[in-house]
C-alpha atoms as a printed R data frame, in Angstrom:
    type eleno elety resid chain resno       x       y       z
1   ATOM     1    CA   MET     A     1 108.392 102.402 107.202
2   ATOM     2    CA   VAL     A     2 108.076 105.807 108.879
3   ATOM     3    CA   PRO     A     3 108.189 105.712 112.703
4   ATOM     4    CA   LEU     A     4 105.225 107.997 113.384
5   ATOM     5    CA   LEU     A     5 103.093 105.380 115.158
6   ATOM     6    CA   THR     A     6 105.942 103.579 116.913
7   ATOM     7    CA   GLY     A     7 104.620 101.798 119.968
8   ATOM     8    CA   LEU     A     8 101.009 101.594 118.749
9   ATOM     9    CA   ARG     A     9  99.811  98.001 119.163
10  ATOM    10    CA   VAL     A    10  97.476  96.708 116.451
11  ATOM    11    CA   LEU     A    11  95.661  93.374 116.310
12  ATOM    12    CA   ASP     A    12  94.770  92.457 112.729
13  ATOM    13    CA   LEU     A    13  92.110  89.774 112.121
14  ATOM    14    CA   THR     A    14  91.565  90.394 108.421
15  ATOM    15    CA   SER     A    15  91.749  88.773 104.998
16  ATOM    16    CA   ILE     A    16  91.943  89.489 101.228
17  ATOM    17    CA   ILE     A    17  92.484  93.280 100.643
18  ATOM    18    CA   TYR     A    18  89.933  95.393 102.538
19  ATOM    19    CA   GLY     A    19  91.067  94.626 106.073
20  ATOM    20    CA   PRO     A    20  94.741  93.806 105.412
21  ATOM    21    CA   LEU     A    21  95.358  97.153 103.721
22  ATOM    22    CA   VAL     A    22  94.227  98.961 106.888
23  ATOM    23    CA   GLY     A    23  96.764  97.043 108.964
24  ATOM    24    CA   GLN     A    24  99.494  97.550 106.386
25  ATOM    25    CA   VAL     A    25  99.061 101.338 106.350
26  ATOM    26    CA   LEU     A    26  99.305 101.395 110.149
27  ATOM    27    CA   GLY     A    27 102.382  99.157 109.961
28  ATOM    28    CA   ASP     A    28 103.936 101.368 107.279
29  ATOM    29    CA   LEU     A    29 103.579 104.237 109.738
30  ATOM    30    CA   GLY     A    30 105.476 102.332 112.416
31  ATOM    31    CA   ALA     A    31 102.770 100.519 114.394
32  ATOM    32    CA   GLU     A    32 103.405  97.009 115.775
33  ATOM    33    CA   VAL     A    33 100.882  94.915 113.853
34  ATOM    34    CA   ILE     A    34 100.142  91.288 114.716
35  ATOM    35    CA   LYS     A    35  98.131  89.457 112.090
36  ATOM    36    CA   VAL     A    36  96.042  86.507 113.270
37  ATOM    37    CA   GLU     A    37  95.375  83.844 110.653
38  ATOM    38    CA   PRO     A    38  93.633  80.485 110.717
39  ATOM    39    CA   PRO     A    39  96.002  77.501 110.776
40  ATOM    40    CA   GLU     A    40  95.563  76.997 107.027
41  ATOM    41    CA   GLY     A    41  96.370  80.644 106.324
42  ATOM    42    CA   GLU     A    42  94.115  83.354 104.964
43  ATOM    43    CA   LEU     A    43  92.650  82.864 101.493
44  ATOM    44    CA   ALA     A    44  94.721  85.576  99.795
45  ATOM    45    CA   ARG     A    45  97.944  83.594 100.308
46  ATOM    46    CA   ALA     A    46  96.838  81.107  97.637
47  ATOM    47    CA   ILE     A    47  95.688  83.505  94.903
48  ATOM    48    CA   GLN     A    48  97.792  83.282  91.737
49  ATOM    49    CA   PRO     A    49 100.434  84.329  90.905
50  ATOM    50    CA   ARG     A    50 102.505  83.046  93.807
51  ATOM    51    CA   GLY     A    51 106.121  83.789  94.579
52  ATOM    52    CA   PRO     A    52 109.023  81.454  95.356
53  ATOM    53    CA   GLN     A    53 107.992  81.211  99.034
54  ATOM    54    CA   GLY     A    54 104.483  80.099  98.043
55  ATOM    55    CA   ASP     A    55 102.588  83.265  98.976
56  ATOM    56    CA   SER     A    56 100.644  85.289  96.446
57  ATOM    57    CA   ALA     A    57 101.542  88.741  95.175
58  ATOM    58    CA   MET     A    58  98.198  89.959  96.534
59  ATOM    59    CA   PHE     A    59  99.103  88.757 100.025
60  ATOM    60    CA   VAL     A    60 102.619  90.165 100.123
61  ATOM    61    CA   CYS     A    61 101.421  93.536  98.756
62  ATOM    62    CA   ASN     A    62  98.903  93.968 101.594
63  ATOM    63    CA   ASN     A    63 100.668  92.479 104.613
64  ATOM    64    CA   ARG     A    64 104.142  93.966 104.941
65  ATOM    65    CA   ASN     A    65 105.272  95.312 108.302
66  ATOM    66    CA   LYS     A    66 103.259  92.722 110.236
67  ATOM    67    CA   ARG     A    67 103.966  89.650 112.326
68  ATOM    68    CA   SER     A    68 101.893  86.482 111.869
69  ATOM    69    CA   ILE     A    69 100.448  84.167 114.471
70  ATOM    70    CA   ALA     A    70  98.332  81.166 113.472
71  ATOM    71    CA   LEU     A    71  95.390  80.564 115.817
72  ATOM    72    CA   ASP     A    72  92.426  78.240 115.658
73  ATOM    73    CA   LEU     A    73  89.662  80.440 117.058
74  ATOM    74    CA   LYS     A    74  87.256  77.500 117.021
75  ATOM    75    CA   ALA     A    75  89.385  75.909 119.734
76  ATOM    76    CA   GLU     A    76  89.029  77.112 123.315
77  ATOM    77    CA   ALA     A    77  92.819  77.367 123.656
78  ATOM    78    CA   GLY     A    78  93.011  79.528 120.515
79  ATOM    79    CA   ARG     A    79  90.387  81.890 121.913
80  ATOM    80    CA   GLU     A    80  92.341  82.117 125.179
81  ATOM    81    CA   VAL     A    81  95.408  83.343 123.292
82  ATOM    82    CA   PHE     A    82  93.291  85.736 121.257
83  ATOM    83    CA   THR     A    83  91.832  87.165 124.474
84  ATOM    84    CA   ARG     A    84  95.352  87.968 125.647
85  ATOM    85    CA   LEU     A    85  96.055  89.603 122.315
86  ATOM    86    CA   LEU     A    86  92.977  91.794 122.752
87  ATOM    87    CA   ARG     A    87  94.236  92.879 126.169
88  ATOM    88    CA   TRP     A    88  97.623  93.678 124.611
89  ATOM    89    CA   ALA     A    89  96.206  95.658 121.670
90  ATOM    90    CA   GLU     A    90  95.281  99.303 121.450
91  ATOM    91    CA   VAL     A    91  93.617  98.890 118.054
92  ATOM    92    CA   PHE     A    92  91.701  95.857 116.797
93  ATOM    93    CA   VAL     A    93  90.766  95.635 113.101
94  ATOM    94    CA   HIS     A    94  88.613  92.860 111.643
95  ATOM    95    CA   ASN     A    95  86.642  92.298 108.457
96  ATOM    96    CA   MET     A    96  84.654  89.264 109.539
97  ATOM    97    CA   ARG     A    97  80.883  89.315 109.342
98  ATOM    98    CA   PRO     A    98  79.800  90.668 112.752
99  ATOM    99    CA   ALA     A    99  77.539  87.719 113.576
100 ATOM   100    CA   ALA     A   100  80.429  85.292 113.070
101 ATOM   101    CA   LEU     A   101  82.688  87.289 115.370
102 ATOM   102    CA   ASP     A   102  79.914  87.523 117.960
103 ATOM   103    CA   ARG     A   103  79.656  83.730 117.958
104 ATOM   104    CA   LEU     A   104  83.373  83.513 118.716
105 ATOM   105    CA   GLY     A   105  82.898  85.892 121.645
106 ATOM   106    CA   PHE     A   106  84.767  88.893 120.244
107 ATOM   107    CA   GLY     A   107  82.061  91.343 119.175
108 ATOM   108    CA   PHE     A   108  82.415  94.944 120.300
109 ATOM   109    CA   ALA     A   109  80.734  94.572 123.685
110 ATOM   110    CA   ALA     A   110  82.729  91.456 124.534
111 ATOM   111    CA   ALA     A   111  85.985  93.005 123.311
112 ATOM   112    CA   ALA     A   112  85.341  96.179 125.331
113 ATOM   113    CA   ALA     A   113  84.794  94.040 128.417
114 ATOM   114    CA   ILE     A   114  88.177  92.388 127.800
115 ATOM   115    CA   ASN     A   115  89.937  95.690 127.011
116 ATOM   116    CA   PRO     A   116  88.036  98.802 128.134
117 ATOM   117    CA   GLU     A   117  90.348 101.096 126.133
118 ATOM   118    CA   ILE     A   118  90.229  99.252 122.806
119 ATOM   119    CA   ILE     A   119  89.782 101.037 119.468
120 ATOM   120    CA   TYR     A   120  87.605  98.496 117.694
121 ATOM   121    CA   CYS     A   121  87.382  98.801 113.895
122 ATOM   122    CA   ALA     A   122  84.754  96.698 112.133
123 ATOM   123    CA   ALA     A   123  85.454  96.722 108.400
124 ATOM   124    CA   VAL     A   124  82.098  95.432 107.159
125 ATOM   125    CA   GLY     A   125  80.224  95.108 103.885
126 ATOM   126    CA   PHE     A   126  77.047  96.978 104.815
127 ATOM   127    CA   GLY     A   127  76.458  99.230 107.809
128 ATOM   128    CA   ARG     A   128  74.447  98.180 110.814
129 ATOM   129    CA   GLY     A   129  70.847  99.273 111.083
130 ATOM   130    CA   GLY     A   130  70.185  98.855 107.380
131 ATOM   131    CA   ARG     A   131  68.383  95.952 105.794
132 ATOM   132    CA   TYR     A   132  71.552  94.778 104.022
133 ATOM   133    CA   ALA     A   133  73.535  94.479 107.263
134 ATOM   134    CA   GLY     A   134  75.274  91.144 107.608
135 ATOM   135    CA   ARG     A   135  75.202  90.278 103.912
136 ATOM   136    CA   PRO     A   136  78.417  88.909 102.392
137 ATOM   137    CA   ALA     A   137  80.241  91.538 100.356
138 ATOM   138    CA   PHE     A   138  83.010  91.336  97.804
139 ATOM   139    CA   ASP     A   139  84.356  93.952  95.426
140 ATOM   140    CA   ASP     A   140  82.207  93.087  92.391
141 ATOM   141    CA   VAL     A   141  79.051  93.065  94.496
142 ATOM   142    CA   ILE     A   142  79.827  96.467  95.978
143 ATOM   143    CA   GLN     A   143  80.793  97.946  92.604
144 ATOM   144    CA   ALA     A   144  77.320  96.925  91.435
145 ATOM   145    CA   ALA     A   145  75.408  97.979  94.549
146 ATOM   146    CA   GLY     A   146  77.371 101.222  94.963
147 ATOM   147    CA   GLY     A   147  76.768 102.581  91.462
148 ATOM   148    CA   ILE     A   148  80.208 102.080  89.913
149 ATOM   149    CA   ALA     A   149  79.196  99.291  87.537
150 ATOM   150    CA   ALA     A   150  76.249 101.296  86.155
151 ATOM   151    CA   LEU     A   151  78.255 104.408  85.234
152 ATOM   152    CA   PRO     A   152  79.031 103.240  81.655
153 ATOM   153    CA   SER     A   153  75.271 102.873  81.034
154 ATOM   154    CA   TYR     A   154  74.929 106.671  81.178
155 ATOM   155    CA   ARG     A   155  76.954 106.731  77.962
156 ATOM   156    CA   GLY     A   156  74.838 104.054  76.308
157 ATOM   157    CA   GLU     A   157  77.186 101.191  77.190
158 ATOM   158    CA   ASP     A   158  76.524  98.018  79.142
159 ATOM   159    CA   PRO     A   159  77.190  98.097  82.884
160 ATOM   160    CA   ALA     A   160  80.745  96.994  83.632
161 ATOM   161    CA   TYR     A   161  83.045  96.469  86.568
162 ATOM   162    CA   VAL     A   162  86.192  98.534  86.803
163 ATOM   163    CA   PRO     A   163  88.876  95.875  86.216
164 ATOM   164    CA   GLY     A   164  90.489  96.529  89.565
165 ATOM   165    CA   VAL     A   165  89.683  95.983  93.228
166 ATOM   166    CA   VAL     A   166  88.179  99.430  93.762
167 ATOM   167    CA   ALA     A   167  85.612  98.950  96.530
168 ATOM   168    CA   ASP     A   168  87.999  97.140  98.884
169 ATOM   169    CA   LYS     A   169  90.631  99.850  98.609
170 ATOM   170    CA   VAL     A   170  88.227 102.788  98.915
171 ATOM   171    CA   ALA     A   171  86.704 101.186 102.012
172 ATOM   172    CA   ALA     A   172  90.150 100.356 103.439
173 ATOM   173    CA   LEU     A   173  91.220 103.994 103.253
174 ATOM   174    CA   THR     A   174  87.895 105.005 104.829
175 ATOM   175    CA   ALA     A   175  88.466 102.570 107.694
176 ATOM   176    CA   THR     A   176  92.037 103.814 108.092
177 ATOM   177    CA   TYR     A   177  91.040 107.433 108.573
178 ATOM   178    CA   GLY     A   178  88.390 106.262 111.040
179 ATOM   179    CA   VAL     A   179  91.070 104.474 113.048
180 ATOM   180    CA   MET     A   180  93.391 107.484 112.799
181 ATOM   181    CA   ALA     A   181  90.627 109.754 114.129
182 ATOM   182    CA   ALA     A   182  90.144 107.416 117.083
183 ATOM   183    CA   ILE     A   183  93.907 107.365 117.732
184 ATOM   184    CA   ALA     A   184  93.938 111.173 117.671
185 ATOM   185    CA   ALA     A   185  90.981 111.277 120.078
186 ATOM   186    CA   ARG     A   186  92.804 108.929 122.434
187 ATOM   187    CA   ALA     A   187  95.904 111.130 122.298
188 ATOM   188    CA   ARG     A   188  93.714 114.117 123.201
189 ATOM   189    CA   GLY     A   189  92.457 112.449 126.327
190 ATOM   190    CA   ARG     A   190  89.375 110.500 125.296
191 ATOM   191    CA   THR     A   191  88.962 107.386 127.427
192 ATOM   192    CA   GLY     A   192  86.905 104.241 127.125
193 ATOM   193    CA   PRO     A   193  86.367 101.966 124.145
194 ATOM   194    CA   ILE     A   194  85.918 103.564 120.723
195 ATOM   195    CA   GLU     A   195  84.002 101.674 118.055
196 ATOM   196    CA   VAL     A   196  84.745 102.429 114.403
197 ATOM   197    CA   GLU     A   197  82.535 100.972 111.675
198 ATOM   198    CA   ALA     A   198  83.539 101.375 108.036
199 ATOM   199    CA   ALA     A   199  81.163  99.792 105.519
200 ATOM   200    CA   MET     A   200  82.168  99.026 101.939
201 ATOM   201    CA   PHE     A   201  78.751  99.914 100.512
202 ATOM   202    CA   GLU     A   202  78.478 103.287 102.212
203 ATOM   203    CA   SER     A   203  82.135 104.091 101.469
204 ATOM   204    CA   VAL     A   204  81.668 103.469  97.747
205 ATOM   205    CA   VAL     A   205  78.350 105.345  97.578
206 ATOM   206    CA   ALA     A   206  80.018 108.373  99.199
207 ATOM   207    CA   PHE     A   207  82.917 108.004  96.746
208 ATOM   208    CA   VAL     A   208  80.622 107.809  93.702
209 ATOM   209    CA   LEU     A   209  78.124 110.498  94.688
210 ATOM   210    CA   ASN     A   210  80.785 113.068  95.585
211 ATOM   211    CA   GLU     A   211  80.463 114.532  92.073
212 ATOM   212    CA   HIS     A   212  77.463 112.577  90.804
213 ATOM   213    CA   LEU     A   213  74.945 113.781  93.386
214 ATOM   214    CA   ALA     A   214  74.904 116.909  91.220
215 ATOM   215    CA   ALA     A   215  71.477 118.602  90.912
216 ATOM   216    CA   ALA     A   216  69.886 116.033  93.210
217 ATOM   217    CA   ALA     A   217  71.832 117.732  96.018
218 ATOM   218    CA   PHE     A   218  69.590 120.781  95.654
219 ATOM   219    CA   GLY     A   219  66.331 118.875  95.931
220 ATOM   220    CA   GLY     A   220  65.999 117.749  92.372
221 ATOM   221    CA   PRO     A   221  64.541 114.321  91.591
222 ATOM   222    CA   PRO     A   222  66.780 111.231  91.738
223 ATOM   223    CA   GLN     A   223  67.060 111.406  87.958
224 ATOM   224    CA   ALA     A   224  68.896 114.715  88.387
225 ATOM   225    CA   ALA     A   225  71.928 112.896  89.797
226 ATOM   226    CA   GLY     A   226  74.975 112.673  87.552
227 ATOM   227    CA   TYR     A   227  77.861 114.946  86.613
228 ATOM   228    CA   HIS     A   228  77.208 115.475  82.909
229 ATOM   229    CA   ARG     A   229  80.872 116.026  81.947
230 ATOM   230    CA   MET     A   230  81.665 112.475  83.020
231 ATOM   231    CA   PHE     A   231  79.084 111.054  80.609
232 ATOM   232    CA   ALA     A   232  80.181 112.860  77.428
233 ATOM   233    CA   PRO     A   233  80.883 110.172  74.776
234 ATOM   234    CA   ASP     A   234  84.239 111.720  73.914
235 ATOM   235    CA   ARG     A   235  85.458 112.069  77.484
236 ATOM   236    CA   ARG     A   236  87.938 109.266  77.005
237 ATOM   237    CA   PRO     A   237  91.534 108.564  76.111
238 ATOM   238    CA   TYR     A   238  92.081 109.921  72.596
239 ATOM   239    CA   ARG     A   239  93.462 107.915  69.713
240 ATOM   240    CA   THR     A   240  96.444 109.571  68.071
241 ATOM   241    CA   ARG     A   241  98.063 108.518  64.805
242 ATOM   242    CA   ASP     A   242 100.131 105.903  66.641
243 ATOM   243    CA   GLY     A   243  98.679 105.389  70.118
244 ATOM   244    CA   TRP     A   244  96.594 106.924  72.873
245 ATOM   245    CA   ILE     A   245  96.793 110.029  75.015
246 ATOM   246    CA   ALA     A   246  94.813 111.794  77.719
247 ATOM   247    CA   ALA     A   247  94.317 115.544  77.481
248 ATOM   248    CA   LEU     A   248  92.097 117.759  79.610
249 ATOM   249    CA   PRO     A   249  91.807 121.449  78.810
250 ATOM   250    CA   TYR     A   250  89.701 122.734  81.706
251 ATOM   251    CA   THR     A   251  89.795 126.509  81.983
252 ATOM   252    CA   GLU     A   252  88.795 128.956  79.252
253 ATOM   253    CA   GLN     A   253  92.443 129.856  78.666
254 ATOM   254    CA   GLN     A   254  93.464 126.218  78.321
255 ATOM   255    CA   TRP     A   255  90.710 125.552  75.787
256 ATOM   256    CA   ARG     A   256  91.589 128.754  73.954
257 ATOM   257    CA   ARG     A   257  95.256 127.717  73.615
258 ATOM   258    CA   VAL     A   258  94.350 124.304  72.210
259 ATOM   259    CA   LEU     A   259  91.740 125.656  69.830
260 ATOM   260    CA   GLU     A   260  94.084 128.378  68.571
261 ATOM   261    CA   PHE     A   261  96.826 125.812  68.003
262 ATOM   262    CA   THR     A   262  94.423 123.608  66.003
263 ATOM   263    CA   ALA     A   263  92.906 126.616  64.195
264 ATOM   264    CA   ARG     A   264  89.405 125.744  65.372
265 ATOM   265    CA   HIS     A   265  88.095 129.280  65.099
266 ATOM   266    CA   ASP     A   266  84.616 127.896  64.477
267 ATOM   267    CA   VAL     A   267  84.553 126.926  68.158
268 ATOM   268    CA   LEU     A   268  86.420 129.980  69.446
269 ATOM   269    CA   ASP     A   269  83.918 132.244  67.707
270 ATOM   270    CA   ALA     A   270  80.846 130.350  68.932
271 ATOM   271    CA   PRO     A   271  78.594 132.632  71.038
272 ATOM   272    CA   TRP     A   272  78.658 130.205  73.962
273 ATOM   273    CA   PHE     A   273  82.417 129.704  74.228
274 ATOM   274    CA   ALA     A   274  83.322 132.660  76.467
275 ATOM   275    CA   ASP     A   275  80.603 131.991  79.045
276 ATOM   276    CA   PRO     A   276  81.652 129.411  81.687
277 ATOM   277    CA   GLY     A   277  78.155 128.047  82.205
278 ATOM   278    CA   GLU     A   278  77.438 127.744  78.493
279 ATOM   279    CA   ARG     A   279  80.855 126.243  77.835
280 ATOM   280    CA   SER     A   280  80.073 123.619  80.489
281 ATOM   281    CA   ALA     A   281  76.744 122.893  78.785
282 ATOM   282    CA   HIS     A   282  78.584 122.338  75.473
283 ATOM   283    CA   ILE     A   283  81.373 120.200  76.944
284 ATOM   284    CA   ALA     A   284  80.427 117.164  74.829
285 ATOM   285    CA   GLU     A   285  80.997 119.232  71.680
286 ATOM   286    CA   LEU     A   286  84.377 120.392  72.947
287 ATOM   287    CA   TYR     A   287  85.468 116.845  73.692
288 ATOM   288    CA   ALA     A   288  84.347 115.753  70.201
289 ATOM   289    CA   VAL     A   289  86.538 118.470  68.672
290 ATOM   290    CA   LEU     A   290  89.447 117.337  70.822
291 ATOM   291    CA   ALA     A   291  88.976 113.746  69.647
292 ATOM   292    CA   GLU     A   292  89.056 114.887  66.003
293 ATOM   293    CA   GLU     A   293  92.217 116.907  66.431
294 ATOM   294    CA   MET     A   294  94.116 114.335  68.491
295 ATOM   295    CA   ALA     A   295  93.840 111.855  65.624
296 ATOM   296    CA   GLN     A   296  95.846 114.175  63.354
297 ATOM   297    CA   ARG     A   297  99.222 113.854  65.104
298 ATOM   298    CA   THR     A   298 101.358 111.232  66.821
299 ATOM   299    CA   THR     A   299 101.434 110.721  70.560
300 ATOM   300    CA   GLY     A   300 104.983 112.100  70.716
301 ATOM   301    CA   GLU     A   301 103.968 115.256  68.865
302 ATOM   302    CA   TRP     A   302 101.022 115.824  71.169
303 ATOM   303    CA   LEU     A   303 103.103 115.254  74.292
304 ATOM   304    CA   ARG     A   304 105.442 118.046  73.167
305 ATOM   305    CA   VAL     A   305 102.629 120.379  72.086
306 ATOM   306    CA   LEU     A   306 100.557 119.922  75.238
307 ATOM   307    CA   GLN     A   307 103.623 120.427  77.394
308 ATOM   308    CA   ASP     A   308 104.387 123.694  75.565
309 ATOM   309    CA   LEU     A   309 100.744 124.820  75.873
310 ATOM   310    CA   ASP     A   310 100.673 123.903  79.579
311 ATOM   311    CA   ILE     A   311  97.633 121.653  79.167
312 ATOM   312    CA   PRO     A   312  97.046 118.783  81.642
313 ATOM   313    CA   HIS     A   313  97.935 115.617  79.760
314 ATOM   314    CA   ALA     A   314  99.466 112.163  80.048
315 ATOM   315    CA   ARG     A   315 100.445 109.222  77.940
316 ATOM   316    CA   VAL     A   316  98.036 106.304  78.465
317 ATOM   317    CA   ASN     A   317 100.183 103.922  80.466
318 ATOM   318    CA   ARG     A   318  99.685 100.192  80.575
319 ATOM   319    CA   LEU     A   319 100.455  98.306  83.772
320 ATOM   320    CA   GLU     A   320 103.884  97.337  82.500
321 ATOM   321    CA   ASP     A   321 104.624 100.985  81.665
322 ATOM   322    CA   LEU     A   322 104.111 101.954  85.301
323 ATOM   323    CA   LEU     A   323 106.911  99.608  86.327
324 ATOM   324    CA   THR     A   324 109.404 101.608  84.256
325 ATOM   325    CA   ASP     A   325 107.829 105.072  84.556
326 ATOM   326    CA   PRO     A   326 110.665 107.598  84.931
327 ATOM   327    CA   HIS     A   327 108.870 109.739  87.513
328 ATOM   328    CA   LEU     A   328 108.185 106.719  89.708
329 ATOM   329    CA   GLN     A   329 111.839 105.790  89.386
330 ATOM   330    CA   ASP     A   330 112.852 109.327  90.384
331 ATOM   331    CA   VAL     A   331 110.839 109.100  93.609
332 ATOM   332    CA   ASP     A   332 111.935 105.495  94.376
333 ATOM   333    CA   PHE     A   333 108.344 104.297  94.295
334 ATOM   334    CA   PHE     A   334 109.311 100.670  93.752
335 ATOM   335    CA   ALA     A   335 112.430 100.625  95.918
336 ATOM   336    CA   PRO     A   336 112.450  97.261  97.759
337 ATOM   337    CA   ASN     A   337 113.447  98.976 101.060
338 ATOM   338    CA   GLY     A   338 113.689  95.689 102.924
339 ATOM   339    CA   SER     A   339 110.287  94.432 101.769
340 ATOM   340    CA   GLY     A   340 111.774  91.225 100.431
341 ATOM   341    CA   LEU     A   341 110.287  91.845  96.972
342 ATOM   342    CA   ALA     A   342 111.947  92.858  93.731
343 ATOM   343    CA   ARG     A   343 109.182  95.457  93.408
344 ATOM   344    CA   SER     A   344 106.846  96.778  96.058
345 ATOM   345    CA   ALA     A   345 104.607  99.841  95.737
346 ATOM   346    CA   ARG     A   346 105.605 101.915  98.732
347 ATOM   347    CA   GLN     A   347 103.301 103.936 100.940
348 ATOM   348    CA   PRO     A   348 102.439 106.929  98.699
349 ATOM   349    CA   VAL     A   349 102.348 109.404 101.600
350 ATOM   350    CA   VAL     A   350 105.814 110.708 102.416
351 ATOM   351    CA   PHE     A   351 107.052 112.780 105.341
352 ATOM   352    CA   PRO     A   352 110.097 114.750 104.152
353 ATOM   353    CA   GLY     A   353 112.629 115.216 106.908
354 ATOM   354    CA   LEU     A   354 111.573 112.171 108.924
355 ATOM   355    CA   PRO     A   355 113.795 109.086 109.053
356 ATOM   356    CA   VAL     A   356 112.729 106.067 107.014
357 ATOM   357    CA   GLN     A   357 113.267 102.557 108.357
358 ATOM   358    CA   PRO     A   358 113.384  99.374 106.251
359 ATOM   359    CA   ASP     A   359 110.063  97.652 105.710
360 ATOM   360    CA   ARG     A   360 109.577  94.121 106.979
361 ATOM   361    CA   PRO     A   361 108.375  91.646 104.346
362 ATOM   362    CA   ALA     A   362 104.961  90.065 104.658
363 ATOM   363    CA   PRO     A   363 105.330  87.233 107.170
364 ATOM   364    CA   ALA     A   364 105.189  83.526 106.457
365 ATOM   365    CA   LEU     A   365 102.128  81.850 107.937
366 ATOM   366    CA   GLY     A   366 102.568  81.560 111.692
367 ATOM   367    CA   ALA     A   367 106.199  82.677 111.503
368 ATOM   368    CA   ASP     A   368 105.902  84.608 114.757
369 ATOM   369    CA   THR     A   369 103.513  82.351 116.654
370 ATOM   370    CA   GLU     A   370 105.949  81.321 119.363
371 ATOM   371    CA   ALA     A   371 107.519  84.782 119.689
372 ATOM   372    CA   VAL     A   372 104.098  86.419 120.035
373 ATOM   373    CA   ALA     A   373 103.029  83.819 122.607
374 ATOM   374    CA   GLU     A   374 106.168  84.549 124.623
375 ATOM   375    CA   MET     A   375 105.465  88.275 124.382
376 ATOM   376    CA   LEU     A   376 102.021  87.589 125.835
377 ATOM   377    CA   GLY     A   377 103.619  85.931 128.858
378 ATOM   378    CA   TYR     A   378 103.474  82.239 127.972
379 ATOM   379    CA   ASP     A   379 106.560  80.212 128.862
380 ATOM   380    CA   ALA     A   380 107.777  77.170 126.929
381 ATOM   381    CA   ALA     A   381 105.677  74.731 128.933
382 ATOM   382    CA   ALA     A   382 102.533  76.838 128.502
383 ATOM   383    CA   ILE     A   383 103.156  77.135 124.762
384 ATOM   384    CA   ALA     A   384 103.551  73.365 124.503
385 ATOM   385    CA   ALA     A   385 100.279  72.935 126.416
386 ATOM   386    CA   LEU     A   386  98.510  75.378 124.101
387 ATOM   387    CA   ARG     A   387  99.831  73.489 121.108
388 ATOM   388    CA   ALA     A   388  98.584  70.197 122.552
389 ATOM   389    CA   ARG     A   389  95.151  71.744 123.084
390 ATOM   390    CA   GLY     A   390  94.937  72.835 119.423
391 ATOM   391    CA   ALA     A   391  95.429  76.573 119.912
392 ATOM   392    CA   PHE     A   392  97.619  76.798 116.821
393 ATOM   393    CA   GLY     A   393  95.705  74.223 114.788
394 ATOM   394    CA   PRO     A   394  96.521  70.648 113.838
395 ATOM   395    CA   GLY     A   395 100.268  70.149 114.014
396 ATOM   396    CA   GLY     A   396 100.705  73.746 115.171
């Protein structure tokens, strides 16, 4: 944890990955984050595999540096406590469907009436005003709708999902910079409520079309979209004699060094090679040559050669390789740092010269309910009355 946002008060009403990651980044930067969960806990706690305390790896990897209070927002007493939390908070982040939150009485207008200075971040599936607004959205759906799943089809393959939770994380980082912008505006004197909306669909479309808008950006037809280099059949990890490797000559000099090393003078002498535009147009041929040559040597040989030639390259790491990667060990990427886990991927942004404080592990369900209630001004008798009225759920 880096104490850059110390004192910032964040109310986190989120679940799975999209919303929780926003709160975790703010907590990693020193904010005080209170996570509100239903009495049964948010769904991600139960996803396998689960650790010795019963919570899933997915939950603990997205909820460190938070405190947990269990509230039943369907109960009037639970909503009373939540209203106090809204008054306490400077930032409120949720990823509920807006209509559901409106029914509970905590949509933007209602929240702004409770706290006129709130930064209100709605992490939604589809943006308001569009015909998809309010639809349920999960990662696979957004990968399909946002163009990710179709990308393999441009190489003649079937559509496919990236086997990772891409849309949630892209949208979470989008929402985070939206919140950060609002925090900066507040620090510069802006007053009144600030509403931030970050939609998964729009976030992923912006992510995908950054390079793939291509010629369509200049008024070409929709069919002109697509960055052709990405669709070359041999733009892929290359099979060596004993494994796989990634290599990416990019500039003319980089290609020239590789082609001279492999004695591919047929390519070096081609009339198009020295012209950047023509070389780009023939990129599929260059990648095919690279694939041929990579198969002639072992991965170890190529790692040494590419290093000597100063060509961007990497071994193709499996997930288990990342856990023992020497560079990641050098930079203490998996250092527990108080997280309570044997391994925890730390915040990748570092601030050299600033002090680092130990992370707090992801909280047990409702572990801080009583402490948070006391912070909000409830005494023991009031907490007992709230419990009797079902604020914290059955048996809370």
